[in-house]
PDB file of C-alpha atoms in Angstrom:
ATOM      1  CA  ASP O   5       2.011   3.705   4.664  1.00  0.00           C
ATOM      2  CA  SER O   6      -0.101   6.852   4.144  1.00  0.00           C
ATOM      3  CA  GLY O   7       1.485   7.741   0.796  1.00  0.00           C
ATOM      4  CA  VAL O   8       2.862  11.032   2.141  1.00  0.00           C
ATOM      5  CA  THR O   9       6.655  11.203   2.081  1.00  0.00           C
ATOM      6  CA  GLN O  10       8.933  13.497   4.041  1.00  0.00           C
ATOM      7  CA  THR O  11      12.667  14.081   3.918  1.00  0.00           C
ATOM      8  CA  PRO O  12      14.941  14.050   5.761  1.00  0.00           C
ATOM      9  CA  LYS O  13      13.933  11.763   8.629  1.00  0.00           C
ATOM     10  CA  HIS O  14      16.319  13.395  11.058  1.00  0.00           C
ATOM     11  CA  LEU O  15      18.105  16.742  11.152  1.00  0.00           C
ATOM     12  CA  ILE O  16      20.619  17.901  13.696  1.00  0.00           C
ATOM     13  CA  THR O  17      21.764  21.482  13.418  1.00  0.00           C
ATOM     14  CA  ALA O  18      23.030  24.381  15.499  1.00  0.00           C
ATOM     15  CA  THR O  19      21.251  27.460  16.772  1.00  0.00           C
ATOM     16  CA  GLY O  20      21.063  30.271  14.247  1.00  0.00           C
ATOM     17  CA  GLN O  21      21.100  27.952  11.252  1.00  0.00           C
ATOM     18  CA  ARG O  22      18.493  27.468   8.522  1.00  0.00           C
ATOM     19  CA  VAL O  23      16.986  24.182   7.369  1.00  0.00           C
ATOM     20  CA  THR O  24      14.508  23.044   4.723  1.00  0.00           C
ATOM     21  CA  LEU O  25      12.051  20.207   5.222  1.00  0.00           C
ATOM     22  CA  ARG O  26      10.467  18.583   2.209  1.00  0.00           C
ATOM     23  CA  CYS O  27       7.096  16.895   1.732  1.00  0.00           C
ATOM     24  CA  SER O  28       5.434  15.073  -1.151  1.00  0.00           C
ATOM     25  CA  PRO O  29       1.662  14.623  -0.766  1.00  0.00           C
ATOM     26  CA  ARG O  30      -0.363  11.553  -1.710  1.00  0.00           C
ATOM     27  CA  SER O  31      -0.973  11.188  -5.403  1.00  0.00           C
ATOM     28  CA  GLY O  32      -3.856  13.450  -6.402  1.00  0.00           C
ATOM     29  CA  ASP O  33      -4.034  15.409  -3.135  1.00  0.00           C
ATOM     30  CA  LEU O  34      -3.916  19.164  -3.678  1.00  0.00           C
ATOM     31  CA  SER O  35      -3.932  20.271  -0.023  1.00  0.00           C
ATOM     32  CA  VAL O  36      -0.765  20.146   2.061  1.00  0.00           C
ATOM     33  CA  TYR O  37      -0.516  20.971   5.754  1.00  0.00           C
ATOM     34  CA  TRP O  38       2.420  21.395   8.103  1.00  0.00           C
ATOM     35  CA  TYR O  39       2.259  20.607  11.833  1.00  0.00           C
ATOM     36  CA  GLN O  40       4.749  20.816  14.673  1.00  0.00           C
ATOM     37  CA  GLN O  41       4.689  18.300  17.517  1.00  0.00           C
ATOM     38  CA  SER O  42       6.515  19.009  20.750  1.00  0.00           C
ATOM     39  CA  LEU O  43       6.182  17.233  24.082  1.00  0.00           C
ATOM     40  CA  ASP O  44       4.592  20.166  25.877  1.00  0.00           C
ATOM     41  CA  GLN O  45       2.427  21.629  23.085  1.00  0.00           C
ATOM     42  CA  GLY O  46       1.213  18.529  21.299  1.00  0.00           C
ATOM     43  CA  LEU O  47       0.390  18.733  17.589  1.00  0.00           C
ATOM     44  CA  GLN O  48       0.082  22.335  16.421  1.00  0.00           C
ATOM     45  CA  PHE O  49      -1.061  23.479  12.995  1.00  0.00           C
ATOM     46  CA  LEU O  50       1.413  25.716  11.176  1.00  0.00           C
ATOM     47  CA  ILE O  51       0.173  26.369   7.638  1.00  0.00           C
ATOM     48  CA  GLN O  52      -1.962  24.983   4.796  1.00  0.00           C
ATOM     49  CA  TYR O  53      -1.472  25.202   1.028  1.00  0.00           C
ATOM     50  CA  TYR O  54      -3.970  24.301  -1.635  1.00  0.00           C
ATOM     51  CA  ASN O  55      -2.787  23.870  -5.228  1.00  0.00           C
ATOM     52  CA  GLY O  56       0.107  26.258  -4.731  1.00  0.00           C
ATOM     53  CA  GLU O  57      -1.720  28.962  -2.781  1.00  0.00           C
ATOM     54  CA  GLU O  58      -1.577  29.625   0.943  1.00  0.00           C
ATOM     55  CA  ARG O  59      -4.964  28.726   2.400  1.00  0.00           C
ATOM     56  CA  ALA O  60      -4.729  29.026   6.169  1.00  0.00           C
ATOM     57  CA  LYS O  61      -2.146  29.999   8.725  1.00  0.00           C
ATOM     58  CA  GLY O  62      -1.785  28.863  12.314  1.00  0.00           C
ATOM     59  CA  ASN O  63       0.736  29.772  14.975  1.00  0.00           C
ATOM     60  CA  ILE O  64       3.622  29.845  12.537  1.00  0.00           C
ATOM     61  CA  LEU O  65       6.597  31.961  13.580  1.00  0.00           C
ATOM     62  CA  GLU O  66       7.859  34.707  11.290  1.00  0.00           C
ATOM     63  CA  ARG O  67      11.173  32.820  11.117  1.00  0.00           C
ATOM     64  CA  PHE O  68       9.306  29.966   9.420  1.00  0.00           C
ATOM     65  CA  SER O  69       8.017  30.008   5.857  1.00  0.00           C
ATOM     66  CA  ALA O  70       6.604  27.486   3.446  1.00  0.00           C
ATOM     67  CA  GLN O  71       5.643  27.094  -0.162  1.00  0.00           C
ATOM     68  CA  GLN O  72       3.979  24.587  -2.453  1.00  0.00           C
ATOM     69  CA  PHE O  73       5.428  24.035  -5.893  1.00  0.00           C
ATOM     70  CA  PRO O  74       3.647  23.329  -9.219  1.00  0.00           C
ATOM     71  CA  ASP O  75       4.325  19.594  -8.825  1.00  0.00           C
ATOM     72  CA  LEU O  76       2.494  19.930  -5.443  1.00  0.00           C
ATOM     73  CA  HIS O  77       5.432  19.068  -3.223  1.00  0.00           C
ATOM     74  CA  SER O  78       5.944  21.472  -0.352  1.00  0.00           C
ATOM     75  CA  GLU O  79       8.890  22.799   1.605  1.00  0.00           C
ATOM     76  CA  LEU O  80       8.992  24.244   5.100  1.00  0.00           C
ATOM     77  CA  ASN O  81      11.884  26.605   5.745  1.00  0.00           C
ATOM     78  CA  LEU O  82      13.010  27.236   9.316  1.00  0.00           C
ATOM     79  CA  SER O  83      15.567  29.974   9.910  1.00  0.00           C
ATOM     80  CA  SER O  84      17.456  31.518  12.835  1.00  0.00           C
ATOM     81  CA  LEU O  85      16.850  28.285  14.656  1.00  0.00           C
ATOM     82  CA  GLU O  86      16.488  28.246  18.425  1.00  0.00           C
ATOM     83  CA  LEU O  87      16.683  25.377  20.890  1.00  0.00           C
ATOM     84  CA  GLY O  88      12.925  25.558  21.307  1.00  0.00           C
ATOM     85  CA  ASP O  89      12.400  24.721  17.641  1.00  0.00           C
ATOM     86  CA  SER O  90      13.489  21.143  18.324  1.00  0.00           C
ATOM     87  CA  ALA O  91      10.412  19.057  17.552  1.00  0.00           C
ATOM     88  CA  LEU O  92       8.814  16.627  15.151  1.00  0.00           C
ATOM     89  CA  TYR O  93       7.534  18.300  11.998  1.00  0.00           C
ATOM     90  CA  PHE O  94       4.756  16.546  10.127  1.00  0.00           C
ATOM     91  CA  CYS O  95       3.342  17.113   6.723  1.00  0.00           C
ATOM     92  CA  ALA O  96      -0.192  15.962   5.902  1.00  0.00           C
ATOM     93  CA  SER O  97      -2.213  15.945   2.722  1.00  0.00           C
ATOM     94  CA  SER O  98      -5.913  15.869   1.991  1.00  0.00           C
ATOM     95  CA  PRO O  99      -8.017  15.057  -1.060  1.00  0.00           C
ATOM     96  CA  SER O 100     -10.213  18.068  -0.357  1.00  0.00           C
ATOM     97  CA  ARG O 101      -9.729  21.757   0.294  1.00  0.00           C
ATOM     98  CA  GLU O 102     -12.556  21.912   2.817  1.00  0.00           C
ATOM     99  CA  ARG O 103     -12.867  18.523   4.482  1.00  0.00           C
ATOM    100  CA  GLY O 104     -10.830  17.728   7.577  1.00  0.00           C
ATOM    101  CA  GLU O 105      -9.653  14.279   6.510  1.00  0.00           C
ATOM    102  CA  GLN O 106      -5.839  14.417   6.500  1.00  0.00           C
ATOM    103  CA  TYR O 107      -3.138  11.817   5.996  1.00  0.00           C
ATOM    104  CA  PHE O 108       0.171  12.292   7.741  1.00  0.00           C
ATOM    105  CA  GLY O 109       3.706  11.587   6.666  1.00  0.00           C
ATOM    106  CA  PRO O 110       6.345   9.931   8.872  1.00  0.00           C
ATOM    107  CA  GLY O 111       7.731  13.275  10.041  1.00  0.00           C
ATOM    108  CA  THR O 112      11.107  14.967  10.281  1.00  0.00           C
ATOM    109  CA  ARG O 113      12.768  15.032  13.698  1.00  0.00           C
ATOM    110  CA  LEU O 114      14.641  18.300  14.124  1.00  0.00           C
ATOM    111  CA  THR O 115      17.203  18.679  16.874  1.00  0.00           C
ATOM    112  CA  VAL O 116      18.733  22.108  17.433  1.00  0.00           C
ATOM    113  CA  THR O 117      21.884  22.091  19.566  1.00  0.00           C
TER     114      THR O 117
ATOM    115  CA  GLN V  23     -10.283  26.633  28.505  1.00  0.00           C
ATOM    116  CA  LYS V  24      -8.510  24.705  25.763  1.00  0.00           C
ATOM    117  CA  GLU V  25     -10.403  24.085  22.553  1.00  0.00           C
ATOM    118  CA  VAL V  26     -10.007  20.316  22.798  1.00  0.00           C
ATOM    119  CA  GLU V  27      -9.566  18.413  26.056  1.00  0.00           C
ATOM    120  CA  GLN V  28      -8.362  14.842  26.231  1.00  0.00           C
ATOM    121  CA  ASP V  29      -7.343  12.829  29.280  1.00  0.00           C
ATOM    122  CA  PRO V  30      -3.671  11.907  28.756  1.00  0.00           C
ATOM    123  CA  GLY V  31      -3.925   8.670  30.728  1.00  0.00           C
ATOM    124  CA  PRO V  32      -2.032   6.425  30.747  1.00  0.00           C
ATOM    125  CA  LEU V  33      -4.761   3.853  30.321  1.00  0.00           C
ATOM    126  CA  SER V  34      -3.800   0.223  30.968  1.00  0.00           C
ATOM    127  CA  VAL V  35      -6.124  -2.653  30.070  1.00  0.00           C
ATOM    128  CA  PRO V  36      -5.820  -6.444  29.632  1.00  0.00           C
ATOM    129  CA  GLU V  37      -6.035  -8.004  26.203  1.00  0.00           C
ATOM    130  CA  GLY V  38      -9.634  -8.457  25.053  1.00  0.00           C
ATOM    131  CA  ALA V  39     -11.003  -5.505  27.043  1.00  0.00           C
ATOM    132  CA  ILE V  40     -13.254  -2.815  25.629  1.00  0.00           C
ATOM    133  CA  VAL V  41     -11.491   0.541  25.610  1.00  0.00           C
ATOM    134  CA  SER V  42     -13.266   3.879  25.739  1.00  0.00           C
ATOM    135  CA  LEU V  43     -11.418   7.058  24.765  1.00  0.00           C
ATOM    136  CA  ASN V  44     -13.011  10.493  24.947  1.00  0.00           C
ATOM    137  CA  CYS V  45     -12.566  14.135  24.062  1.00  0.00           C
ATOM    138  CA  THR V  46     -14.541  17.235  24.848  1.00  0.00           C
ATOM    139  CA  TYR V  47     -14.418  20.465  22.918  1.00  0.00           C
ATOM    140  CA  SER V  48     -15.634  24.016  23.229  1.00  0.00           C
ATOM    141  CA  ASN V  49     -15.912  25.258  19.625  1.00  0.00           C
ATOM    142  CA  SER V  50     -19.440  24.616  18.334  1.00  0.00           C
ATOM    143  CA  ALA V  51     -18.235  25.313  14.775  1.00  0.00           C
ATOM    144  CA  PHE V  52     -16.337  22.017  14.578  1.00  0.00           C
ATOM    145  CA  GLN V  53     -17.892  19.822  11.894  1.00  0.00           C
ATOM    146  CA  TYR V  54     -15.295  17.155  11.147  1.00  0.00           C
ATOM    147  CA  PHE V  55     -14.083  14.737  13.805  1.00  0.00           C
ATOM    148  CA  MET V  56     -11.214  12.305  13.553  1.00  0.00           C
ATOM    149  CA  TRP V  57      -9.300   9.791  15.622  1.00  0.00           C
ATOM    150  CA  TYR V  58      -5.655   9.144  14.940  1.00  0.00           C
ATOM    151  CA  ARG V  59      -3.342   6.470  16.317  1.00  0.00           C
ATOM    152  CA  GLN V  60       0.293   7.352  16.814  1.00  0.00           C
ATOM    153  CA  TYR V  61       3.035   4.903  17.658  1.00  0.00           C
ATOM    154  CA  SER V  62       6.112   6.309  19.308  1.00  0.00           C
ATOM    155  CA  ARG V  63       7.918   8.805  17.060  1.00  0.00           C
ATOM    156  CA  LYS V  64       5.816   7.844  14.027  1.00  0.00           C
ATOM    157  CA  GLY V  65       3.318   9.826  11.987  1.00  0.00           C
ATOM    158  CA  PRO V  66      -0.324   9.869  13.147  1.00  0.00           C
ATOM    159  CA  GLU V  67      -2.439   7.253  11.355  1.00  0.00           C
ATOM    160  CA  LEU V  68      -6.054   8.115  10.545  1.00  0.00           C
ATOM    161  CA  LEU V  69      -8.378   5.578  12.176  1.00  0.00           C
ATOM    162  CA  MET V  70     -11.841   7.102  11.981  1.00  0.00           C
ATOM    163  CA  TYR V  71     -13.369  10.093  10.231  1.00  0.00           C
ATOM    164  CA  THR V  72     -16.855  11.416  10.996  1.00  0.00           C
ATOM    165  CA  TYR V  73     -18.793  14.367   9.705  1.00  0.00           C
ATOM    166  CA  SER V  74     -21.202  16.029  12.167  1.00  0.00           C
ATOM    167  CA  SER V  75     -23.051  13.897  14.740  1.00  0.00           C
ATOM    168  CA  GLY V  76     -23.629  10.165  14.796  1.00  0.00           C
ATOM    169  CA  ASN V  77     -21.854   6.839  14.992  1.00  0.00           C
ATOM    170  CA  LYS V  78     -19.437   5.134  12.652  1.00  0.00           C
ATOM    171  CA  GLU V  79     -18.121   1.587  12.908  1.00  0.00           C
ATOM    172  CA  ASP V  80     -15.066   0.064  11.258  1.00  0.00           C
ATOM    173  CA  GLY V  81     -14.054  -3.389  12.398  1.00  0.00           C
ATOM    174  CA  ARG V  82     -13.203  -3.266  16.099  1.00  0.00           C
ATOM    175  CA  PHE V  83     -13.458   0.528  16.192  1.00  0.00           C
ATOM    176  CA  THR V  84     -16.564   2.652  16.778  1.00  0.00           C
ATOM    177  CA  ALA V  85     -16.552   6.444  16.760  1.00  0.00           C
ATOM    178  CA  GLN V  86     -19.359   8.483  18.294  1.00  0.00           C
ATOM    179  CA  VAL V  87     -19.977  12.206  18.026  1.00  0.00           C
ATOM    180  CA  ASP V  88     -22.465  14.071  20.209  1.00  0.00           C
ATOM    181  CA  LYS V  89     -22.434  17.682  19.068  1.00  0.00           C
ATOM    182  CA  SER V  90     -25.083  18.736  21.569  1.00  0.00           C
ATOM    183  CA  SER V  91     -22.737  17.741  24.405  1.00  0.00           C
ATOM    184  CA  LYS V  92     -19.545  18.640  22.485  1.00  0.00           C
ATOM    185  CA  TYR V  93     -18.250  15.156  23.231  1.00  0.00           C
ATOM    186  CA  ILE V  94     -16.658  12.513  21.028  1.00  0.00           C
ATOM    187  CA  SER V  95     -15.689   8.938  21.810  1.00  0.00           C
ATOM    188  CA  LEU V  96     -13.705   6.079  20.318  1.00  0.00           C
ATOM    189  CA  PHE V  97     -14.434   2.508  21.401  1.00  0.00           C
ATOM    190  CA  ILE V  98     -12.022  -0.323  20.734  1.00  0.00           C
ATOM    191  CA  ARG V  99     -13.449  -3.824  21.107  1.00  0.00           C
ATOM    192  CA  ASP V 100     -11.367  -6.930  21.781  1.00  0.00           C
ATOM    193  CA  SER V 101      -8.278  -4.808  22.362  1.00  0.00           C
ATOM    194  CA  GLN V 102      -4.927  -6.285  21.302  1.00  0.00           C
ATOM    195  CA  PRO V 103      -1.345  -5.567  22.441  1.00  0.00           C
ATOM    196  CA  SER V 104      -0.780  -4.063  18.988  1.00  0.00           C
ATOM    197  CA  ASP V 105      -3.349  -1.381  19.924  1.00  0.00           C
ATOM    198  CA  SER V 106      -0.853   0.000  22.453  1.00  0.00           C
ATOM    199  CA  ALA V 107      -0.213   3.529  21.204  1.00  0.00           C
ATOM    200  CA  THR V 108      -1.224   7.142  21.734  1.00  0.00           C
ATOM    201  CA  TYR V 109      -4.700   8.012  20.472  1.00  0.00           C
ATOM    202  CA  LEU V 110      -5.325  11.560  19.332  1.00  0.00           C
ATOM    203  CA  CYS V 111      -8.679  13.139  18.700  1.00  0.00           C
ATOM    204  CA  ALA V 112      -8.771  15.909  16.111  1.00  0.00           C
ATOM    205  CA  MET V 113     -11.425  18.187  14.748  1.00  0.00           C
ATOM    206  CA  SER V 114     -11.902  21.007  12.292  1.00  0.00           C
ATOM    207  CA  GLU V 115     -14.434  23.571  11.207  1.00  0.00           C
ATOM    208  CA  ASP V 116     -16.166  23.885   7.869  1.00  0.00           C
ATOM    209  CA  GLY V 117     -13.461  24.418   5.303  1.00  0.00           C
ATOM    210  CA  GLN V 118     -14.275  27.861   3.958  1.00  0.00           C
ATOM    211  CA  ALA V 119     -11.269  29.350   5.727  1.00  0.00           C
ATOM    212  CA  GLY V 120      -9.039  26.307   5.546  1.00  0.00           C
ATOM    213  CA  THR V 121      -9.187  23.093   7.501  1.00  0.00           C
ATOM    214  CA  ALA V 122      -6.598  23.188  10.242  1.00  0.00           C
ATOM    215  CA  LEU V 123      -6.952  20.238  12.566  1.00  0.00           C
ATOM    216  CA  ILE V 124      -7.125  21.015  16.268  1.00  0.00           C
ATOM    217  CA  PHE V 125      -5.762  18.095  18.255  1.00  0.00           C
ATOM    218  CA  GLY V 126      -6.202  16.856  21.770  1.00  0.00           C
ATOM    219  CA  LYS V 127      -3.000  16.094  23.657  1.00  0.00           C
ATOM    220  CA  GLY V 128      -3.539  12.350  23.198  1.00  0.00           C
ATOM    221  CA  THR V 129      -4.302   9.385  25.471  1.00  0.00           C
ATOM    222  CA  THR V 130      -1.615   6.756  25.932  1.00  0.00           C
ATOM    223  CA  LEU V 131      -3.060   3.232  25.862  1.00  0.00           C
ATOM    224  CA  SER V 132      -1.273   0.087  26.972  1.00  0.00           C
ATOM    225  CA  VAL V 133      -2.824  -3.326  26.314  1.00  0.00           C
ATOM    226  CA  SER V 134      -1.195  -6.187  28.166  1.00  0.00           C
ATOM    227  CA  SER V 135      -1.281  -9.808  27.018  1.00  0.00           C
TER     228      SER V 135
END
């Protein structure tokens, strides 16, 4: 158990809908990252937050947004969902803003029908 | 050319064998190198973390980084059936602009008893 928690474990929704994925980092970790894992693309970085501020952005679609709250939990919002958004979404946290060492949560499996 | 290349396998070995897993990369700015183990549909688990070049040993696992060749390796000694999983290499740059991990596609390992 990495100490990173994610809810829900599974989500099944229809195209065009909006969902929110939630992540709680390890105790004391200020950095939170979101990744998407699909069969063809592998693990892809979406976005990083550090202590409430956006720190780095990857190939995150404009339909996706995220935020980190004062209690350091983070939410990833996915809207206007398409079939191609079906994937595993992982949250990771790190004890450092700069170092690469990251600990992953169990993931949320999103299925868009 | 992809930033990180990793042979997807599958790699099948008998119990007790020494396993060698490798990744090559093209970005000379990578400073942090990690190996993750991922069981099917689970979150990646951090196995080894290395900064810059050199070797690091932890139990049955040894990680090597050769920055001059842009090549990293993970060795697993006395492999066990429980080592059967997908192994992902990951790396990141110095953290001034964030620390997104860039992953290889993963190598699937099967250890038979």
